[in-house]
Coordinates of C-alpha atoms and ligand atoms in Angstrom, one line a residue:
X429 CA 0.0 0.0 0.0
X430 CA 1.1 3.4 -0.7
X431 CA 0.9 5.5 2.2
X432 CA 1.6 9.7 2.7
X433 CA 3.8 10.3 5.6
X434 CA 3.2 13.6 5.7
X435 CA -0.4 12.4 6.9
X436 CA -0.1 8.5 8.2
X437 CA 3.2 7.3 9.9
X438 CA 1.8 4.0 10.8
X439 CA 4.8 2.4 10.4
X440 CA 5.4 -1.5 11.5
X441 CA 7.3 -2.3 14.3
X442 CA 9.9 -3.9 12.2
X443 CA 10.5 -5.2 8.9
X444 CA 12.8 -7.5 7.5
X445 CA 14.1 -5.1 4.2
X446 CA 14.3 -1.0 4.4
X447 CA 14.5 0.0 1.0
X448 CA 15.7 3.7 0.7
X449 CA 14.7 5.6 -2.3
X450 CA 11.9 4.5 -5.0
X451 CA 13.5 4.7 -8.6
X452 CA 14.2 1.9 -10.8
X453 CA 16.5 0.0 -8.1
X454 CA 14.2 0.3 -5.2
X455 CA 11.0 -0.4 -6.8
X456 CA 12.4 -3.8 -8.2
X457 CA 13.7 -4.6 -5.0
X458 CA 10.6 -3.7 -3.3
X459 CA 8.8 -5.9 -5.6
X460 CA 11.0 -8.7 -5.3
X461 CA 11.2 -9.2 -1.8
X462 CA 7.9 -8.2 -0.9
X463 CA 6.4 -10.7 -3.6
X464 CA 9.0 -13.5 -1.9
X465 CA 6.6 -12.8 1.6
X466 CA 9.2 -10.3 3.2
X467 CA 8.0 -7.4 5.0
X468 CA 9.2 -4.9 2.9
X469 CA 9.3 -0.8 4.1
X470 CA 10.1 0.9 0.5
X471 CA 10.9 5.1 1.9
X472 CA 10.4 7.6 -0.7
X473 CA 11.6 11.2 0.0
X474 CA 9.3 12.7 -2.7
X475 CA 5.8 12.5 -3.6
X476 CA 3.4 11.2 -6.6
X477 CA 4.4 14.5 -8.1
X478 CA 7.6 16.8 -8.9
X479 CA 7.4 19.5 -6.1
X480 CA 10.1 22.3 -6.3
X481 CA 10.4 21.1 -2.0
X482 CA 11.4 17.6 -2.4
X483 CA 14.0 19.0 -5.5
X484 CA 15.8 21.4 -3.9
X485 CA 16.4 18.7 -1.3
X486 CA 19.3 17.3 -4.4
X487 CA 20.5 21.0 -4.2
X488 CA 24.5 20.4 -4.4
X489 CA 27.8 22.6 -5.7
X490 CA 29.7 22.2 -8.4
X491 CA 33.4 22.3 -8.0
X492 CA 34.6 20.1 -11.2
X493 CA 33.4 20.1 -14.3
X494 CA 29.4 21.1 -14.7
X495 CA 27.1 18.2 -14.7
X496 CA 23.7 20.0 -13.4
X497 CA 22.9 17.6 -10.8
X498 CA 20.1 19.1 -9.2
X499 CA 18.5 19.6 -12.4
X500 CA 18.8 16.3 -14.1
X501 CA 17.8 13.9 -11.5
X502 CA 14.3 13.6 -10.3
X503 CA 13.1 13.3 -6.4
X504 CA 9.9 11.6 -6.5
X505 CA 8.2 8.5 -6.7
X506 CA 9.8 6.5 -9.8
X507 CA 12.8 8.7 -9.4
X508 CA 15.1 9.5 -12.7
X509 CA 12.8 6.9 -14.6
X510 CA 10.3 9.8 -14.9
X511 CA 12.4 11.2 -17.6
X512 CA 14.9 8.8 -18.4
X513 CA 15.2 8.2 -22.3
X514 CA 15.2 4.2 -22.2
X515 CA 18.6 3.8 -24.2
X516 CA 19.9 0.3 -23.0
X517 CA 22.9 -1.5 -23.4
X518 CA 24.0 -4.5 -21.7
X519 CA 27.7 -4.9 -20.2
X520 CA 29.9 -6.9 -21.9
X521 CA 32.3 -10.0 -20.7
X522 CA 35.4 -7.7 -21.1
X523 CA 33.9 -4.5 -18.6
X524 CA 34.4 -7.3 -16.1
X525 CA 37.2 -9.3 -17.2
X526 CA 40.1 -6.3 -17.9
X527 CA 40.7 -4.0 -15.1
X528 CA 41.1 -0.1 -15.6
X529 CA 44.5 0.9 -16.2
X530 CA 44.6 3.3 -13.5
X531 CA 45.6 2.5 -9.5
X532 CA 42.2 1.3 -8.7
X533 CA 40.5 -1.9 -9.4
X534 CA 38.2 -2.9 -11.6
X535 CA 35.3 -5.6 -10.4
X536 CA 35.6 -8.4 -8.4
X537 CA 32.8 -10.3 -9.7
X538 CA 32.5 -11.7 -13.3
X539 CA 30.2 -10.9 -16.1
X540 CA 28.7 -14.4 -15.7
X541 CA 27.7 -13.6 -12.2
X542 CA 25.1 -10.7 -13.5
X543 CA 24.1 -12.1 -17.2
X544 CA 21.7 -14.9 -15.9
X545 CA 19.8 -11.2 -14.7
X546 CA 19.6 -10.2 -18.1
X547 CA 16.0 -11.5 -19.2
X548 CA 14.6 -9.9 -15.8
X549 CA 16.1 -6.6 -16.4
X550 CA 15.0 -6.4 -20.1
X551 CA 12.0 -7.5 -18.7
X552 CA 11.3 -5.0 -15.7
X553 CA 12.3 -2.0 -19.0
X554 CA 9.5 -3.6 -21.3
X555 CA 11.8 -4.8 -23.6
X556 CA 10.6 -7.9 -25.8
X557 CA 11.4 -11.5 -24.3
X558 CA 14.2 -12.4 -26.3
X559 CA 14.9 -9.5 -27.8
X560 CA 18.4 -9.5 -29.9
X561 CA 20.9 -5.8 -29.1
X562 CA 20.7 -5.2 -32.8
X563 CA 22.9 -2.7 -34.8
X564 CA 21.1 0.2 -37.0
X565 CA 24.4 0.4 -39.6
X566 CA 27.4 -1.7 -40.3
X567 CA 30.6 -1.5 -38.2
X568 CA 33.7 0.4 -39.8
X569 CA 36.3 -1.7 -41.6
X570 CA 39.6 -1.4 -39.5
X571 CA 38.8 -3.5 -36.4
X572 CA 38.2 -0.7 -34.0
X573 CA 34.6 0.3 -34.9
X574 CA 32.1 -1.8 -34.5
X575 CA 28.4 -1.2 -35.4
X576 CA 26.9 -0.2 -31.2
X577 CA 24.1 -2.4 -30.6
X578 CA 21.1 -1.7 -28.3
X579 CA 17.5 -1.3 -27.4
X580 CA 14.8 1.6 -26.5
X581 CA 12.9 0.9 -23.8
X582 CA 9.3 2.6 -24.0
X583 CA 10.7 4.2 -22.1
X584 CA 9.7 2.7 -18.8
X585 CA 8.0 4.9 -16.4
X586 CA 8.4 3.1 -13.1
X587 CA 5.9 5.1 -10.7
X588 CA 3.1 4.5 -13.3
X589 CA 3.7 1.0 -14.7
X590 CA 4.6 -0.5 -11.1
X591 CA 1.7 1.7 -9.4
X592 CA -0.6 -1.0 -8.8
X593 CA 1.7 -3.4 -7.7
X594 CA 3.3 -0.7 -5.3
X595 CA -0.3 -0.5 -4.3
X596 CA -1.8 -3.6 -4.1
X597 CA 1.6 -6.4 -2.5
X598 CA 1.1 -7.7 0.6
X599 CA 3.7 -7.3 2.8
X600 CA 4.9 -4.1 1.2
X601 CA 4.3 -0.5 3.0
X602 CA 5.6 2.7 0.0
X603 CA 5.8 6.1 2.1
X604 CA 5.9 8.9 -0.1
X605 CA 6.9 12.1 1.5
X606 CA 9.2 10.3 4.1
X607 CA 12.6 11.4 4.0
X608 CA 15.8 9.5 4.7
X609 CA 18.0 11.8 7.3
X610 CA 20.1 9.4 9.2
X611 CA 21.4 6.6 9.5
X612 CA 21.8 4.7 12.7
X613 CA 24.8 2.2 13.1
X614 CA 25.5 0.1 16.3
X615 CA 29.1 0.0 16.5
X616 CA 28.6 -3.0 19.4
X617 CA 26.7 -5.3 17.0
X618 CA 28.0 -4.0 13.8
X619 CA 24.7 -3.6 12.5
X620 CA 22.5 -0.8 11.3
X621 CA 20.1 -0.3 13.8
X622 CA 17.2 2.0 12.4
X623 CA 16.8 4.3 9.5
X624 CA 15.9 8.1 11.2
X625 CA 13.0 9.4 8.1
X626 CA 11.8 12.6 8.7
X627 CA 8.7 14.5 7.0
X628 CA 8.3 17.9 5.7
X629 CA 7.6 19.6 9.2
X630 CA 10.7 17.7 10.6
X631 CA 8.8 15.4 12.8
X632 CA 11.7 12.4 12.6
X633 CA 11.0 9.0 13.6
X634 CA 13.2 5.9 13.5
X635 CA 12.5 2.5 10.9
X636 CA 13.7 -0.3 11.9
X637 CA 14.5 -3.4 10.0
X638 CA 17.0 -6.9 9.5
X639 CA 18.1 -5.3 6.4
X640 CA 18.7 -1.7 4.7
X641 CA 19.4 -0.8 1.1
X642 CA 20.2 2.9 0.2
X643 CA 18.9 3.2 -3.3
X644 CA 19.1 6.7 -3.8
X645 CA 21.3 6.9 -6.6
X646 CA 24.6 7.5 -7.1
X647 CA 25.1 10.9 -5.2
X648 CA 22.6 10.7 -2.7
X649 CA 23.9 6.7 -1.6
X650 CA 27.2 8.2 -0.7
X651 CA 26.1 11.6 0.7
X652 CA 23.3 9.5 3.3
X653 CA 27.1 7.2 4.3
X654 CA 28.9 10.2 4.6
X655 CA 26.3 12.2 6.7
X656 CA 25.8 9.3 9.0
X657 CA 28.1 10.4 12.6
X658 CA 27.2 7.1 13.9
X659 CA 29.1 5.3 10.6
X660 CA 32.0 7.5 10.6
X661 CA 32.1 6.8 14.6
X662 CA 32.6 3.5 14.6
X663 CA 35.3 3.7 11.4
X664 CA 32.8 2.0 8.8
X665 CA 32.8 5.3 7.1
X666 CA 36.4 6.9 7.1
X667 CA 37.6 10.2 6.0
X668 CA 40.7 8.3 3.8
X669 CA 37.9 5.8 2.6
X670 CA 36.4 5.7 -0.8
X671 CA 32.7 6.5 0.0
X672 CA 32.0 9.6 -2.6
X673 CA 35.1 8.6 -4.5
X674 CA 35.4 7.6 -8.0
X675 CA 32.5 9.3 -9.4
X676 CA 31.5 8.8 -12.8
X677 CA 29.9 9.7 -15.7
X678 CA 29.8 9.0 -19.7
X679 CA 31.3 11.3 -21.5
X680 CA 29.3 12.9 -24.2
X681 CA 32.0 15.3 -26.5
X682 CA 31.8 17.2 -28.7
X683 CA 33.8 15.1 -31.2
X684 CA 33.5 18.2 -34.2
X685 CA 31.8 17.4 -37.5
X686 CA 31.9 15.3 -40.5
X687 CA 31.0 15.1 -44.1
X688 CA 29.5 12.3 -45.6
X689 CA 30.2 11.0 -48.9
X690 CA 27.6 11.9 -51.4
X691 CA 25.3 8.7 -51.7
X692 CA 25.8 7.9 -48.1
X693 CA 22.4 8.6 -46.8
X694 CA 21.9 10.8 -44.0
X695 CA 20.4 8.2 -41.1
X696 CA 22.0 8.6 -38.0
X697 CA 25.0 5.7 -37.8
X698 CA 26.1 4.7 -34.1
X699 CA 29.5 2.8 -33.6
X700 CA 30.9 0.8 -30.5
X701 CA 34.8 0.1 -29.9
X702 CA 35.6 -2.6 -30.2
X703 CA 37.8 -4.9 -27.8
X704 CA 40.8 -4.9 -29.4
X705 CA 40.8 -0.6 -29.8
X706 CA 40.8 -0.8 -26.0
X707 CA 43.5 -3.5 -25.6
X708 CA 45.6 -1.9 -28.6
X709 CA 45.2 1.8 -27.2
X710 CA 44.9 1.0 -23.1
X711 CA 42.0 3.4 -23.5
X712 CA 38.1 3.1 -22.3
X713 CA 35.2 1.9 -24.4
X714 CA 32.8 4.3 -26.2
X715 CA 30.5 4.8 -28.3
X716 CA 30.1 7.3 -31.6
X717 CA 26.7 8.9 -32.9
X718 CA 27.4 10.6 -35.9
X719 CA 23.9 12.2 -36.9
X720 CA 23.1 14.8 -39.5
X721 CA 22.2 18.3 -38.3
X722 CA 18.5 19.3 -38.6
X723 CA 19.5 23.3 -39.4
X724 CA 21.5 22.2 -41.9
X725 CA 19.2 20.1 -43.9
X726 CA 17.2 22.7 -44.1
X727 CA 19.7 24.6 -46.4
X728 CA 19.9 21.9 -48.3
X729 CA 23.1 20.4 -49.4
X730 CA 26.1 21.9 -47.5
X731 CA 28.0 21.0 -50.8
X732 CA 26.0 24.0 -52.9
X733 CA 25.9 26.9 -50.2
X734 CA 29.9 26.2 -49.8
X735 CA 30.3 26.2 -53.7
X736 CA 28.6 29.4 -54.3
X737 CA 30.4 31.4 -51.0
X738 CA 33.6 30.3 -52.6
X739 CA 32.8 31.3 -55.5
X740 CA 31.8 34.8 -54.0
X741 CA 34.9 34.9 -52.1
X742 CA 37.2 34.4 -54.7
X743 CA 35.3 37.0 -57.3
X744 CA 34.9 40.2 -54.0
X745 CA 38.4 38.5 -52.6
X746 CA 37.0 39.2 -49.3
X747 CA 37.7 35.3 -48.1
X748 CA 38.7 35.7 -44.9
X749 CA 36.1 38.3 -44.2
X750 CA 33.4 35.6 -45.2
X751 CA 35.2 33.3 -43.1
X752 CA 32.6 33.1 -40.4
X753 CA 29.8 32.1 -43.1
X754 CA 32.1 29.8 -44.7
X755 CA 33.0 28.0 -41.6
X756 CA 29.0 27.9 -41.0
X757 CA 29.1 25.7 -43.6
X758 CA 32.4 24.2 -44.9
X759 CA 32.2 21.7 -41.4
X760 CA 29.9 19.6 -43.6
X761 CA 26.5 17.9 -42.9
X762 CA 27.0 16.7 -39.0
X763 CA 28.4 16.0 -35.7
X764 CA 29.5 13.7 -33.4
X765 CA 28.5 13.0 -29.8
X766 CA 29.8 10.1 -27.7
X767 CA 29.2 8.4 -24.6
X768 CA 32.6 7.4 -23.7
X769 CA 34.1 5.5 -20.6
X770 CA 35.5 7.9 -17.5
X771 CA 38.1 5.4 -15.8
X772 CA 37.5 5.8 -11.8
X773 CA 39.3 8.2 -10.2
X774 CA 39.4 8.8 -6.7
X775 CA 39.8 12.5 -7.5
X776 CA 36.4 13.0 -8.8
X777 CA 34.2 12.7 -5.6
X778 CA 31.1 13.7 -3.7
X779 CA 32.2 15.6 -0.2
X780 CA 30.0 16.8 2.5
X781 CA 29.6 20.5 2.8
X782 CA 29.3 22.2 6.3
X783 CA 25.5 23.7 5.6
X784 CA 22.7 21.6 5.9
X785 CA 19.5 21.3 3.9
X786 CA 15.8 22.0 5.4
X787 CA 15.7 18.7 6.8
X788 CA 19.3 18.8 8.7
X789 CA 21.2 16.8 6.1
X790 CA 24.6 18.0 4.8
X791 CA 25.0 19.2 1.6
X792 CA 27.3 18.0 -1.2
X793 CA 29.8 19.5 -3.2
X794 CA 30.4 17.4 -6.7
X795 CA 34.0 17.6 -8.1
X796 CA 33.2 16.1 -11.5
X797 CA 37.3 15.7 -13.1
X798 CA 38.6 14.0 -15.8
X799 CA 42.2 12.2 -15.6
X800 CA 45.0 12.5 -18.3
X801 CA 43.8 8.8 -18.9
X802 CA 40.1 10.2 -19.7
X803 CA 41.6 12.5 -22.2
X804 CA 43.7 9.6 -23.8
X805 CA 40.6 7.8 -24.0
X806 CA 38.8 10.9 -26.1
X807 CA 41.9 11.6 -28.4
X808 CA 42.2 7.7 -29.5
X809 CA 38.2 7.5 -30.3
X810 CA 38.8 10.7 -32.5
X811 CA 41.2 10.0 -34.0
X812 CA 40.9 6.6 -34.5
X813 CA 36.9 7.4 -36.1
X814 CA 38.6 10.5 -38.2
X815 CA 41.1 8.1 -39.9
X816 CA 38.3 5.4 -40.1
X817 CA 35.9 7.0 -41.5
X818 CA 38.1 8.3 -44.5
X819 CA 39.9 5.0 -45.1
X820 CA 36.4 3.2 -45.1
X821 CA 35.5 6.3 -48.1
X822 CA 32.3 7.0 -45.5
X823 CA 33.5 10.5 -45.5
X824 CA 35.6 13.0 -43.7
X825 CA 35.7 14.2 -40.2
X826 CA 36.9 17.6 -39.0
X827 CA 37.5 16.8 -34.8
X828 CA 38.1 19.9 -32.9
X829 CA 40.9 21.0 -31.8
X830 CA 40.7 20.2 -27.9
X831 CA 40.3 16.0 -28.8
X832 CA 44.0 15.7 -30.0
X833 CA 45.4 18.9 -28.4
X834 CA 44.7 17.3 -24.5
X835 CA 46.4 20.9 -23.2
X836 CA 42.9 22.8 -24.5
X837 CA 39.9 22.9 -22.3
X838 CA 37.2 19.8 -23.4
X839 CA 33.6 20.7 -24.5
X840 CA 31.5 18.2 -23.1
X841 CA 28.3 17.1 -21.6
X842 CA 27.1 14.6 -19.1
X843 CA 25.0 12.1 -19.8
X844 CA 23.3 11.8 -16.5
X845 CA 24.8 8.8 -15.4
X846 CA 26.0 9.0 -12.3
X847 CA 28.3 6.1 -11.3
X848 CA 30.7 4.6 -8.8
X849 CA 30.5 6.3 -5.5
X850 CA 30.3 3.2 -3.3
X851 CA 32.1 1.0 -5.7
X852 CA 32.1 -2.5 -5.6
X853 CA 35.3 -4.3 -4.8
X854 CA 37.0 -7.0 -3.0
X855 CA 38.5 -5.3 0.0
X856 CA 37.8 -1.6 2.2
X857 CA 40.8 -0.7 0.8
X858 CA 40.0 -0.5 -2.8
X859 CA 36.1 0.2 -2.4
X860 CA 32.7 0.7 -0.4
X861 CA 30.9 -2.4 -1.0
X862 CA 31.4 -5.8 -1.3
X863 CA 30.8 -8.5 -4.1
X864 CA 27.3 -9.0 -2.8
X865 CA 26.6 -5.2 -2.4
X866 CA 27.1 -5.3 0.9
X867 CA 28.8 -2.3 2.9
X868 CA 32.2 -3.7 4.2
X869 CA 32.7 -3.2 8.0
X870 CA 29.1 -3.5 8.4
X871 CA 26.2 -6.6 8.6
X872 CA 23.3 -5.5 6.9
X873 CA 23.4 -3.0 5.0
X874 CA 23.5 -2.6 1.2
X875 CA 23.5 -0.6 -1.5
X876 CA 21.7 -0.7 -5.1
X877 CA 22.4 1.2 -8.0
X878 CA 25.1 2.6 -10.5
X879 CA 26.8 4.3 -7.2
X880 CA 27.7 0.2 -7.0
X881 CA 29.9 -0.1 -10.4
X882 CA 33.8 -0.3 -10.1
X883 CA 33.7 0.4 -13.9
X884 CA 31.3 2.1 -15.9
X885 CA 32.0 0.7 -19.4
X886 CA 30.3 2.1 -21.9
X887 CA 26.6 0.8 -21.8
X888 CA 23.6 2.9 -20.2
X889 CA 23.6 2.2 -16.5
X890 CA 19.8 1.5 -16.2
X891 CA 19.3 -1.9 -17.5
X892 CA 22.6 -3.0 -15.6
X893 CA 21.6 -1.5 -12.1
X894 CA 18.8 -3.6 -12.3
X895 CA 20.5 -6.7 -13.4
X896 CA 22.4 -5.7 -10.3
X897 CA 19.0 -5.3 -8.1
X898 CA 17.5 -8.7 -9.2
X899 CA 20.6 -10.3 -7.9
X900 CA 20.6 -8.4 -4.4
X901 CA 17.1 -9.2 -4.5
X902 CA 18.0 -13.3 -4.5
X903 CA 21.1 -12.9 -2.2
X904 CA 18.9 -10.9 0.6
X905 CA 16.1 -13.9 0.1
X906 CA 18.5 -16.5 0.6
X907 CA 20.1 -14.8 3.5
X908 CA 16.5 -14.1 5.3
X909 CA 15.5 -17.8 4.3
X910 CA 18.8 -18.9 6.2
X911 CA 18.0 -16.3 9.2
X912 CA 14.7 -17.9 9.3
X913 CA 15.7 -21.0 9.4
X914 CA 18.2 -20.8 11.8
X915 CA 15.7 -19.2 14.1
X916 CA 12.8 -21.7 14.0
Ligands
LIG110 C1 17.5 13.0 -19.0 C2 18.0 11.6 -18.6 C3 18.0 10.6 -19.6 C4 18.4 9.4 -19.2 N1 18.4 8.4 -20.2 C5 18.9 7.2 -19.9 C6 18.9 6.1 -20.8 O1 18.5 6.3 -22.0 N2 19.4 4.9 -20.5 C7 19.8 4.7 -19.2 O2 20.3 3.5 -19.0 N3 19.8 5.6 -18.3 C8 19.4 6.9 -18.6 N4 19.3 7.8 -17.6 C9 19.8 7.5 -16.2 C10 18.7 6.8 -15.4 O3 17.6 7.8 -15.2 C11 19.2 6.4 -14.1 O4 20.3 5.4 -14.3 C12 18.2 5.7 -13.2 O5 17.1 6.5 -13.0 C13 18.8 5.4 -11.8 O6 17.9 4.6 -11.0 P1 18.0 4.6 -9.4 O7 16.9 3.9 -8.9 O8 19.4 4.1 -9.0 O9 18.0 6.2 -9.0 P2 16.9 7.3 -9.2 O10 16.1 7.1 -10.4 O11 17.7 8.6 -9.1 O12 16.0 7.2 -7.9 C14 16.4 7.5 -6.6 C15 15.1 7.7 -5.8 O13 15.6 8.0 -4.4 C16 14.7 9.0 -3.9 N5 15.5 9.7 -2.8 C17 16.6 10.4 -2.9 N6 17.0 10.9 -1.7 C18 16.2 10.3 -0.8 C19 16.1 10.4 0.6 N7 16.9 11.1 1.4 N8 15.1 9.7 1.3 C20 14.2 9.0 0.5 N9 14.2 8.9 -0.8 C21 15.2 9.6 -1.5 C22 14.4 9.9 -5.1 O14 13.3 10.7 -4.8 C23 14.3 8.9 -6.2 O15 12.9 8.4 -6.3 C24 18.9 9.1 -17.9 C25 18.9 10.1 -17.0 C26 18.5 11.4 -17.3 C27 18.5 12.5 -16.3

């Protein structure tokens, strides 16, 4: 049942599974367990409804590079799947199998451990049973461009496809309006001990349950660890730890422009690196969208404009003062955006800021950065796709300057993706959580979500983070099954 805190706080006395946060990884978790006969508490901070209160509650500063935070993501019921675009992209065997080339690790776990998930995630993203990643053009000749495969979900709006089943599974309470402020560790037992939620007057009260996932997303998982004074008093949370670290995003650059061969048609082409680029080149996976401006078509062919301007030129010999036109057109029919691989980087971080929001939480600063490995990374996809597309007689790219000069400022833009915060790994040392998404140093609880990936590839997060969920979802079952057991 969905329930308004604001109004009704009839909370259980206990549950066995606090879920934090109701976007795509809480609801599926909610769902999960609730439908296995848990008693499930799913918290949401935000309403049916975008309300400028709940959003200025992801208010945060920008230190790094701009990434909009507080705009982008959405604090209500369904979360960032109210605007989400549905682009998915499964990960492959080699995001798993080759670490990073940089001093932290890549994952622990394999890609066989999340692909049996696959089917359930497409699933849970209305995707068809079955379904094939299919290309929309041919790969490039030379071995490093493959053609990207990958499906469009709906998109999926999880608030309204999952609203009667929110509703209507027993054994599964959905506050809207209830806030997650604190969380309360017991050092002694090594457990979490309650969840301190709070409504919009303030009035806090304390959930309690045998197990707690923060599904927040990624910026919000690591700024509820940080806040917590109970976590960083007992050491779980340390100020040399990597809670907030390693936070990343998909790079979208502005590659420059390209001209297509006459004859080549003017559909949009997408292309995927392939393994051997990123084993040849030590770089990160990406992909290219090469797509044909709209303004421009609707001049017609680029090719006739530039012929008659240079024509002009060369008659008035005023070139260079017609330079500005020229350039308006000589860059061809289209550009290039990416979503490209950001290696982690303990340098790019969430950190808690001294003020506090209306609810007594800290705020966050983001320091979005890039690492010289990042720009390798950009420079070989240029310039590997310029040469490419040339020898393959597609056409001719013109990249701009700052994707082989790495000493220029970039021109980029996020992709919403935020990633890596509360990385997975194998030890404290080297991450946040363990191989079964558990926070180390602690017994019950967990995180869900892209905040959880050691690598970030370069496939949209959403379908992943749920592959992710579905197996948290099993792992907390069995443990609970074994609890119960054990107790009767
Ligand atoms: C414009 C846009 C387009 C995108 N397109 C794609 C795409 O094509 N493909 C793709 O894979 N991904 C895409 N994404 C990313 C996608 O939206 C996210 O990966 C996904 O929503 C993350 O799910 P989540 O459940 O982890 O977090 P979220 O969706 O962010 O949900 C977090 C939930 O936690 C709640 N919450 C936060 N703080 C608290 C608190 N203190 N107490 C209680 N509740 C709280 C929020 O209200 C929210 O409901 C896009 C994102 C944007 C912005």
């Amino acid at each position: 049942m969905i329930k308004d805190y604001q109004r009704d706080k009839s909370l259980r006395s206990a549950y066995d599974l606090c879920i934090v946060g109701a976007g795509p990884a809480g609801i599926t978790l909610a769902l999960r367990l609730a439908q296995a006969g848990w008693r499930v508490a799913l918290l949401e901070g935000g309403g049916h409804e975008f309300t400028p209160r709940s959003q200025q509650l992801y208010t945060c500063t920008s230190t790094g590079l701009e990434m909009y935070a507080h705009e982008t993501r959405l604090r209500y019921l369904g979360g960032t799947s109210n605007h989400w675009a549905g682009r998915c992209r499964p990960f492959t065997a080699s995001d798993f199998a080759v670490p990073p080339p940089v001093d932290v690790p890549g994952w622990p776990i394999s890609y066989s451990d999340i692909e049996p998930y696959l089917a359930g995630a497409m699933d849970i993203v209305d995707l068809p049973q079955g379904a094939q990643f299919h290309a929309i053009n041919e790969g490039l000749d030379g071995g490093e461009f493959e053609a990207d495969r990958f499906l469009l979900s709906p998109p999926t709006r999880f608030a309204q496809k999952y609203a009667s089943a929110l509703e209507d599974t027993p054994g599964l309470d959905v506050f809207i309006n209830c806030n997650c402020v604190d969380l309360l560790f017991d050092e002694g037992a090594g457990r979490l001990q309650a969840v301190l939620v709070s409504d919009y007057d303030g009035k806090r009260q304390q959930v309690k349950a045998r197990n707690y996932i923060l599904a927040m997303g990624a910026i919000e998982n690591a700024r509820q660890l940080l806040n917590s004074g109970s976590l960083a008093a007992a050491g779980v949370m340390r100020k040399d730890g990597l809670t907030g670290r390693c936070f990343m995003e998909h790079l979208n650059i502005d590659m420059g422009t390209f001209i297509l061969k006459s004859g080549e048609g003017t559909d949009p082409r997408q292309y995927f690196t392939t393994d051997a680029f990123v084993a040849e080149y030590q770089a990160g996976k990406g992909n290219v969208q090469a797509a044909v401006l709209a303004d421009v078509q609707t001049y017609g062919r680029t090719a006739e404009v530039k012929h008659f301007l240079e024509n002009l030129a060369c008659e008035m010999g005023v070139s260079s003062k017609i330079e500005f036109v020229a350039k308006f057109s000589c860059p061809g029919d289209g550009v290039i955006s990416t979503l490209i691989e950001q290696f982690p980087n303990a340098q790019s971080r969430i950190s808690l800021l001294d003020e506090r929001d209306e609810l007594g939480v800290a705020k966050v600063n983001v320091n979005w950065v890039l690492s010289d490995h990042d720009r390798h990374t950009i420079k070989c996809i240029g310039s590997e796709l310029a040469k490419q597309f040339a020898a393959t007689g597609l056409g001719f790219v013109k990249l701009n300057d700052f994707v082989y000069d790495t000493s220029l400022p970039l021109k980029l833009s996020p992709h919403a993706h935020h990633m890596g915060t509360t990385r997975m790994a194998a030890s404290a040392e080297t991450g946040v959580v363990d191989a079964d998404c558990k926070v180390f140093g602690t017994d019950n609880l967990y995180v869900a979500g892209s905040s959880v990936f050691a690598t970030g590839g370069a496939s949209n997060p959403t379908m992943p983070l749920l592959q992710f969920a579905l197996r948290l979802a099993e792992h907390l079952d069995q443990k609970l099954r074994l609890q119960h057991g054990a107790a009767a």
